[in-house]
Short mmCIF file of C-alpha atoms in Angstrom, two decimals:
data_model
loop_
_atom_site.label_atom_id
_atom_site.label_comp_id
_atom_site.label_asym_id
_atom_site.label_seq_id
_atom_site.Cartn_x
_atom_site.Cartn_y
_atom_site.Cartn_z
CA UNK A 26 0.00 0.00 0.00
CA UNK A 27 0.99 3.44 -1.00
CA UNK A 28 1.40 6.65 0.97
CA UNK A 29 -0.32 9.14 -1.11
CA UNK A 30 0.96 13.36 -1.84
CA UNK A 31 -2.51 14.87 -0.30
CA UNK A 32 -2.37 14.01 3.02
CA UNK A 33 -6.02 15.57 3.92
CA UNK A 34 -9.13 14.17 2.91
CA UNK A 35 -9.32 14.63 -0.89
CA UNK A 36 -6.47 13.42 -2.80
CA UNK A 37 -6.05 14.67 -6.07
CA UNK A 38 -7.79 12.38 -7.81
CA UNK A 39 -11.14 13.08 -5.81
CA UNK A 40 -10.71 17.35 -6.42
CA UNK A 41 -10.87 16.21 -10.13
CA UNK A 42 -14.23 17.85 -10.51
CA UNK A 43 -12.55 20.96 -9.10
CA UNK A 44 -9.60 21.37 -11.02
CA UNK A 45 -11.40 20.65 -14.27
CA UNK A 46 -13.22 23.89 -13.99
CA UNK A 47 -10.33 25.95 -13.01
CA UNK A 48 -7.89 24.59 -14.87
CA UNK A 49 -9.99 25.99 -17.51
CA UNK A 50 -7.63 29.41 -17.48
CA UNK A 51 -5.20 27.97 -17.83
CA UNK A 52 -5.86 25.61 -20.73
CA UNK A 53 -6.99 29.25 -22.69
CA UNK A 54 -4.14 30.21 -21.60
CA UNK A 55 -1.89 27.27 -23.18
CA UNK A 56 -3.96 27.54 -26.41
CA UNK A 57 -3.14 31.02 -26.83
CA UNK A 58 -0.64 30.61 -28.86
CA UNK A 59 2.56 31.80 -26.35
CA UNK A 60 4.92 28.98 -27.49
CA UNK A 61 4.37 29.12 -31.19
CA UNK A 62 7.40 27.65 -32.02
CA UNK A 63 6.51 23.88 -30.50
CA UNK A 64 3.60 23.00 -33.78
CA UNK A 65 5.50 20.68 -35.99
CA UNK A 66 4.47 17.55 -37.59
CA UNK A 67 3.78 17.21 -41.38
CA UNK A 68 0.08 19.44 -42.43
CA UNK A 69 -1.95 19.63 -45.27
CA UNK A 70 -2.52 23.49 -45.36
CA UNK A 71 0.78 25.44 -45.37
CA UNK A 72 0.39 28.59 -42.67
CA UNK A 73 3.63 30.03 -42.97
CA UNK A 74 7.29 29.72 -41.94
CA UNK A 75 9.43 29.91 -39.11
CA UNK A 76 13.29 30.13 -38.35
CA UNK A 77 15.18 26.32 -38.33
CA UNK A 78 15.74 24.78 -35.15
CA UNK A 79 17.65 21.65 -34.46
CA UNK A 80 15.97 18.39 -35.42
CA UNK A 81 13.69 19.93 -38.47
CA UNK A 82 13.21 17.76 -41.07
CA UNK A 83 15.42 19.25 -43.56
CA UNK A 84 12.77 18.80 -46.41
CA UNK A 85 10.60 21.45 -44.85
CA UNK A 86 13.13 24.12 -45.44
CA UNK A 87 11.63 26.82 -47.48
CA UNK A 88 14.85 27.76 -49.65
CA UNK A 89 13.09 30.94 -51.48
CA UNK A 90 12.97 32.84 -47.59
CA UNK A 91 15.95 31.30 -46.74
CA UNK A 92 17.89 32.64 -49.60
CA UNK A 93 16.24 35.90 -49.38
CA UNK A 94 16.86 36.46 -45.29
CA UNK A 95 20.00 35.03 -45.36
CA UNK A 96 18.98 31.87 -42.25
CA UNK A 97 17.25 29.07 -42.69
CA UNK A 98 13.33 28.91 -42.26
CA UNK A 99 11.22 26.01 -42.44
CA UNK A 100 7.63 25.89 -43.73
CA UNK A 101 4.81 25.88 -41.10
CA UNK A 102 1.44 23.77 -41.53
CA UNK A 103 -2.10 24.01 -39.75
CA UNK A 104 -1.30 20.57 -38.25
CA UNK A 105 1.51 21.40 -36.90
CA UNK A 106 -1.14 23.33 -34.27
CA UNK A 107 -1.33 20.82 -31.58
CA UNK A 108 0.89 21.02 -28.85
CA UNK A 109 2.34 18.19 -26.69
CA UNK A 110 2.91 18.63 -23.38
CA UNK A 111 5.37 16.45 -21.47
CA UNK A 112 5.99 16.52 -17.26
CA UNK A 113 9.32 15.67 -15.39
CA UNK A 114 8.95 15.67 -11.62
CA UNK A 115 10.87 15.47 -9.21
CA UNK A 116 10.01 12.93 -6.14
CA UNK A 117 13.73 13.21 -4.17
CA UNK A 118 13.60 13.48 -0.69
CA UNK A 119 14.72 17.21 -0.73
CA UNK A 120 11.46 18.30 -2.21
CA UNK A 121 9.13 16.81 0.93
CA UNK A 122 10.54 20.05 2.70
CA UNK A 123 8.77 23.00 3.16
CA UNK A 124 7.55 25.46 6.03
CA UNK A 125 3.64 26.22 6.87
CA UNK A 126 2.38 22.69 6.69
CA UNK A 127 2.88 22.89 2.48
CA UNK A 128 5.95 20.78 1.27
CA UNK A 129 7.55 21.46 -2.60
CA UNK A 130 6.38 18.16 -3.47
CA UNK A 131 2.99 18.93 -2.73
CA UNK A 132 2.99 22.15 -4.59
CA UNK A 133 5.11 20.61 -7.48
CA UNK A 134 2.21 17.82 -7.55
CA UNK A 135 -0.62 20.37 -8.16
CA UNK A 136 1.10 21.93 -10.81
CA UNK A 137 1.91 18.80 -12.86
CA UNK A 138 -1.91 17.52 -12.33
CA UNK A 139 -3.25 20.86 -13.64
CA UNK A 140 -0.97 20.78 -16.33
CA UNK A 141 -2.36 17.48 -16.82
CA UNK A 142 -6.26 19.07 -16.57
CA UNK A 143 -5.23 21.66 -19.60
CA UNK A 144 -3.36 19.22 -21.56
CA UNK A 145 -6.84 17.34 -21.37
CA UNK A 146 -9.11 20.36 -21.82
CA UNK A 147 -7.86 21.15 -24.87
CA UNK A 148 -7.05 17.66 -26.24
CA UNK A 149 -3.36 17.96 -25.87
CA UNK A 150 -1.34 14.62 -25.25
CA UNK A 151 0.82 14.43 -22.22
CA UNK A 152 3.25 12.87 -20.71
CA UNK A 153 5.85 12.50 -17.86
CA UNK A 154 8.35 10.74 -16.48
CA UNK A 155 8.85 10.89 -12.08
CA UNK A 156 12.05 10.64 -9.90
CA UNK A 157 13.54 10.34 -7.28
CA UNK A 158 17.21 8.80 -6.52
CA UNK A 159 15.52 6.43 -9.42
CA UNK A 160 13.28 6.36 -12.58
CA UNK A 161 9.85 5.88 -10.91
CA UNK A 162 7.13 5.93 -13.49
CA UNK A 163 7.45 7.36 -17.21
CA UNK A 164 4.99 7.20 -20.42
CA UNK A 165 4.94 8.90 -23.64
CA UNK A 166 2.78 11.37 -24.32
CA UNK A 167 -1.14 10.56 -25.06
CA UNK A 168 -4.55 12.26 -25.06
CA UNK A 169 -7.96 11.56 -23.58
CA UNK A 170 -9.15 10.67 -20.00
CA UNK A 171 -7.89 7.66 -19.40
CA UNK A 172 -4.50 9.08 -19.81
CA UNK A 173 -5.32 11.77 -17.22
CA UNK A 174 -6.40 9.48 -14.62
CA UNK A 175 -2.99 7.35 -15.39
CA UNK A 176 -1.11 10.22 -14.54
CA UNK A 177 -3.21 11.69 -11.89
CA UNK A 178 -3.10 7.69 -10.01
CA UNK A 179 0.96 8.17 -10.70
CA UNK A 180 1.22 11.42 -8.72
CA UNK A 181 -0.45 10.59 -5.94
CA UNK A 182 1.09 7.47 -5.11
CA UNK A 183 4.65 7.72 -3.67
CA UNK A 184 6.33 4.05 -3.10
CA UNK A 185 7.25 2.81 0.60
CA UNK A 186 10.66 2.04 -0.94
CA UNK A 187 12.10 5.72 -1.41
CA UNK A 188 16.10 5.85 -3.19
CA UNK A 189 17.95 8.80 -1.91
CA UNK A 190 19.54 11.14 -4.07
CA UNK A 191 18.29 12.50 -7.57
CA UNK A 192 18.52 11.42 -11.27
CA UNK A 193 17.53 14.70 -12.75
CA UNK A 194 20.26 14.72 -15.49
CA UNK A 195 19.09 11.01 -16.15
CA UNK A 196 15.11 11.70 -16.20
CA UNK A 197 16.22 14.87 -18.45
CA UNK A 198 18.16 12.63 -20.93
CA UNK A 199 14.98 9.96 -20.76
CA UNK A 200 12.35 12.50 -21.95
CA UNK A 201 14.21 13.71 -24.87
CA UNK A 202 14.12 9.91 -25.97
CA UNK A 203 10.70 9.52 -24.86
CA UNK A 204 9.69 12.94 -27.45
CA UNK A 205 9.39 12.05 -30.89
CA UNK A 206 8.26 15.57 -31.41
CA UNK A 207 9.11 18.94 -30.42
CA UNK A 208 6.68 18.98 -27.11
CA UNK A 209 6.52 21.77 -24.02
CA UNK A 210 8.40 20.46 -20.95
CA UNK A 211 7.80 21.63 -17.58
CA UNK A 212 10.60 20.22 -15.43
CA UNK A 213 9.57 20.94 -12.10
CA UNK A 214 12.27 20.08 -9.01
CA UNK A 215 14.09 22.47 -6.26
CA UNK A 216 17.09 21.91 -8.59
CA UNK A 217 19.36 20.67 -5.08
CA UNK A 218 21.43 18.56 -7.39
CA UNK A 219 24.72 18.59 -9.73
CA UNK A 220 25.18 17.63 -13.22
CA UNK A 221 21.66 18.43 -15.14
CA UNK A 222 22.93 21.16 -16.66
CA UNK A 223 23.90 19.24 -20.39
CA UNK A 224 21.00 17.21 -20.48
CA UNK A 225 18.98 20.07 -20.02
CA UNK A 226 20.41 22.02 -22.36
CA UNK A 227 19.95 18.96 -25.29
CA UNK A 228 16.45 19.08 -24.04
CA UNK A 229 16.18 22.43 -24.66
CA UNK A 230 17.71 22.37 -27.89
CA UNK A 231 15.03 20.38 -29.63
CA UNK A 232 11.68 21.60 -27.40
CA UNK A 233 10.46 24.38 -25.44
CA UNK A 234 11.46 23.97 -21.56
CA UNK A 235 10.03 25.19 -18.81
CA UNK A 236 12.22 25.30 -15.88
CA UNK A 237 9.57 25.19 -12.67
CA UNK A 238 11.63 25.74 -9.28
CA UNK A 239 9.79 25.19 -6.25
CA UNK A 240 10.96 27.22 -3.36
CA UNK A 241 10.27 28.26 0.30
CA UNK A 242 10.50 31.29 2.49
CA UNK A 243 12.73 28.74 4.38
CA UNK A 244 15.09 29.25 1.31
CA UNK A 245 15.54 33.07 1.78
CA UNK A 246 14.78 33.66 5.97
CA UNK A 247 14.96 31.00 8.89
CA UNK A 248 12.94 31.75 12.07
CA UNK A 249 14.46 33.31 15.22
CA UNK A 250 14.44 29.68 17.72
CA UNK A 251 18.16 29.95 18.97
CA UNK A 252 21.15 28.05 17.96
CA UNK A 253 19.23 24.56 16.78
CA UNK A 254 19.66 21.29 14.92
CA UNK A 255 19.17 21.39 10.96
CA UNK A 256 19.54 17.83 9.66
CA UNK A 257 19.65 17.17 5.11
CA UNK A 258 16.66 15.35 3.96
CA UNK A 259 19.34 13.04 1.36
CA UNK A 260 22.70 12.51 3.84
CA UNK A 261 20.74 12.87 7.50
CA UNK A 262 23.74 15.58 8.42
CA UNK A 263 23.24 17.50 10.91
CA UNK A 264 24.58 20.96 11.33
CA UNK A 265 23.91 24.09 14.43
CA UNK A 266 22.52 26.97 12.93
CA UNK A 267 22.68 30.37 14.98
CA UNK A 268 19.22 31.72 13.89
CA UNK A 269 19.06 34.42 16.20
CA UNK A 270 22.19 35.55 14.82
CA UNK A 271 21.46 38.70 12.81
CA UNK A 272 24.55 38.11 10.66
CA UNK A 273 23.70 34.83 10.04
CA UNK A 274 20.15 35.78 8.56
CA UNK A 275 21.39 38.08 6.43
CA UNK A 276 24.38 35.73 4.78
CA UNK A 277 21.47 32.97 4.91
CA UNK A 278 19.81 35.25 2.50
CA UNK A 279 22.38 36.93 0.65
CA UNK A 280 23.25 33.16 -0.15
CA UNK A 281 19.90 32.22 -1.41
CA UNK A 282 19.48 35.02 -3.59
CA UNK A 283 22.54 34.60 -5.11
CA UNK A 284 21.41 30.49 -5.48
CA UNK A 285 18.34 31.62 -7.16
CA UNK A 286 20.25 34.20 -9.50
CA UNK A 287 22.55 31.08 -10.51
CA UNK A 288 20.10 28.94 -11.40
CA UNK A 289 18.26 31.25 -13.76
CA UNK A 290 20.92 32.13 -15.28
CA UNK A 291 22.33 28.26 -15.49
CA UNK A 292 18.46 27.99 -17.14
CA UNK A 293 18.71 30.39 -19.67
CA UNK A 294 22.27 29.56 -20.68
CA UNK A 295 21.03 26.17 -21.53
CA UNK A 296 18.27 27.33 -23.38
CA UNK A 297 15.22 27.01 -21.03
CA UNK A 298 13.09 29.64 -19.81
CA UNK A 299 13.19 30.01 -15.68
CA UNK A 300 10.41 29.83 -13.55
CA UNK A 301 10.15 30.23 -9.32
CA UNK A 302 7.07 29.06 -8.08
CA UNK A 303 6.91 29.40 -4.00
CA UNK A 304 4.93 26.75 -1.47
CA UNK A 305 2.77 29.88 -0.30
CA UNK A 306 1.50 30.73 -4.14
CA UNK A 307 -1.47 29.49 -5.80
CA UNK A 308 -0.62 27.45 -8.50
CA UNK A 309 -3.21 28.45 -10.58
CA UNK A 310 -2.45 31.73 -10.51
CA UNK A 311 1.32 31.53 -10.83
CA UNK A 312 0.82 29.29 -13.93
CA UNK A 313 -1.84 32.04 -15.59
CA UNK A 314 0.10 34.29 -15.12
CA UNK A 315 3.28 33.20 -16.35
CA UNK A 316 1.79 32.28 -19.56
CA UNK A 317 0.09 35.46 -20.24
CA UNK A 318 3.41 37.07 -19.47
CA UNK A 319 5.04 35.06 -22.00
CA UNK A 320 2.67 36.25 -24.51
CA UNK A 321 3.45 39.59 -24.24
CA UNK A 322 6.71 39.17 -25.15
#
């Protein structure tokens, strides 16, 4: 028997009804055309053309703009209209931390079911793969109902046998086998790993990534308790941290911004596009809005 993400009474599965309707935002919101560069596949009705990216079939290449411009562009098609949508969670023990009774796992959960919700709501196939110090589940990506209730079973459950440590780099290198097409990823972790960095970027290289960090106040400010215990979710160390210390605050946070600052900038060296989302936001809301930010740009 499984221990499941929700711990209160309605798992995820049973708030179906409710994130149905309000996923419904956010679906309009996927469909509004913000990643325009992720339709491909092979159309009847030609719709115009776009620049080349990595991983084009080369017969596509429309060699009248791309003599004229000077780069290569690649003919566009009406099929090429539906997107693909494809999750990579992360499961490690680091993400079951959090402060105010909400962990990152829990918040990274939500997110990837209403993904899931949108990907239905508009007929989108999805997909994901989950991790931990291990592969834990993966499947390519599908549409219709019975794929959403796969997925939404899959991230609830979380196996009694747990494997410390994270395969991030390995779950990164998995989905761009897994993707046939050029798909949206949402990779959604706390990022408290090494050596993701190349698979990411190969990801990004042939699909549109979404970097999704899950963070905590805890990650910026501690509370003022004394000079206390902190153990690591992954090794069990155990270090004293001065929190009353008003030095020690600061450098806590002067460290975590600079952390943060890192990472996005690690994200859009590889090619991604960075994205914080914090255990006391609603992830509705932070999802909206990103997306209607993105199509402003």
């Amino acid at each position: 028997m499984s221990e499941t993400i929700i711990s209160n009474r309605q798992t995820l599965i049973q708030r179906a009804a409710y994130l149905r309707i309000t996923t419904r935002s956010l679906a309009s919101a996927l469909q509004s055309g913000t990643f325009r560069s992720l339709y491909h596949g092979q159309g009847i009705e030609f719709s115009g053309v776009r620049e080349y990216l990595r991983g084009d079939d080369v017969r596509a290449i429309d060699w009248n703009v791309t003599a004229r411009s000077g780069k290569t562009f690649v003919k566009v098609f009406e099929e090429e209209r539906e997107l693909q949508i494809f999750i990579v969670l992360d499961r490690s023990l680091s993400m079951l931390g959090g402060s105010k009774g909400v962990s990152r796992l829990e918040v990274a959960t939500e997110i990837s079911a209403l993904l899931t919700f949108a990907a239905e709501h508009n007929g989108n196939p999805v997909g994901a793969v989950l991790f931990d110090g291990d592969i834990q589940f993966a499947c390519e990506p599908k549409s219709g109902q019975n794929q959403t209730m796969l997925l939404l079973t899959r991230l609830d459950e979380i196996p009694k046998k747990r494997t410390k440590g994270s395969v991030l780099g390995s779950s990164l290198a998995g989905a761009g086998k897994i993707l046939k097409k050029r798909s949206l990823v949402f990779v959604l972790s706390d990022f408290r790993t090494s050596g993701w960095e190349d698979s990411f970027g190969y990801l990004a290289a042939r699909h549109d990534v979404v970097a999704v960090r899950v963070t905590d106040s805890s990650d910026l400010s501690l509370p003022e308790i004394g000079t206390v215990f902190f153990s690591d979710t992954e090794s069990m160390e155990k270090r004293l941290f001065p929190t009353s210390s008003k030095m020690f605050r600061s450098q806590w946070r002067e460290d975590g911004v600079m952390r943060s600052r890192r990472w996005a900038d690690t994200v859009v060296r590889h090619g991604g596009v960075p994205l914080n989302v914090s255990t006391s936001e609603d992830a509705i809301s932070a999802l909206t809005n990103f997306f209607q930010q993105r199509e402003m740009k």
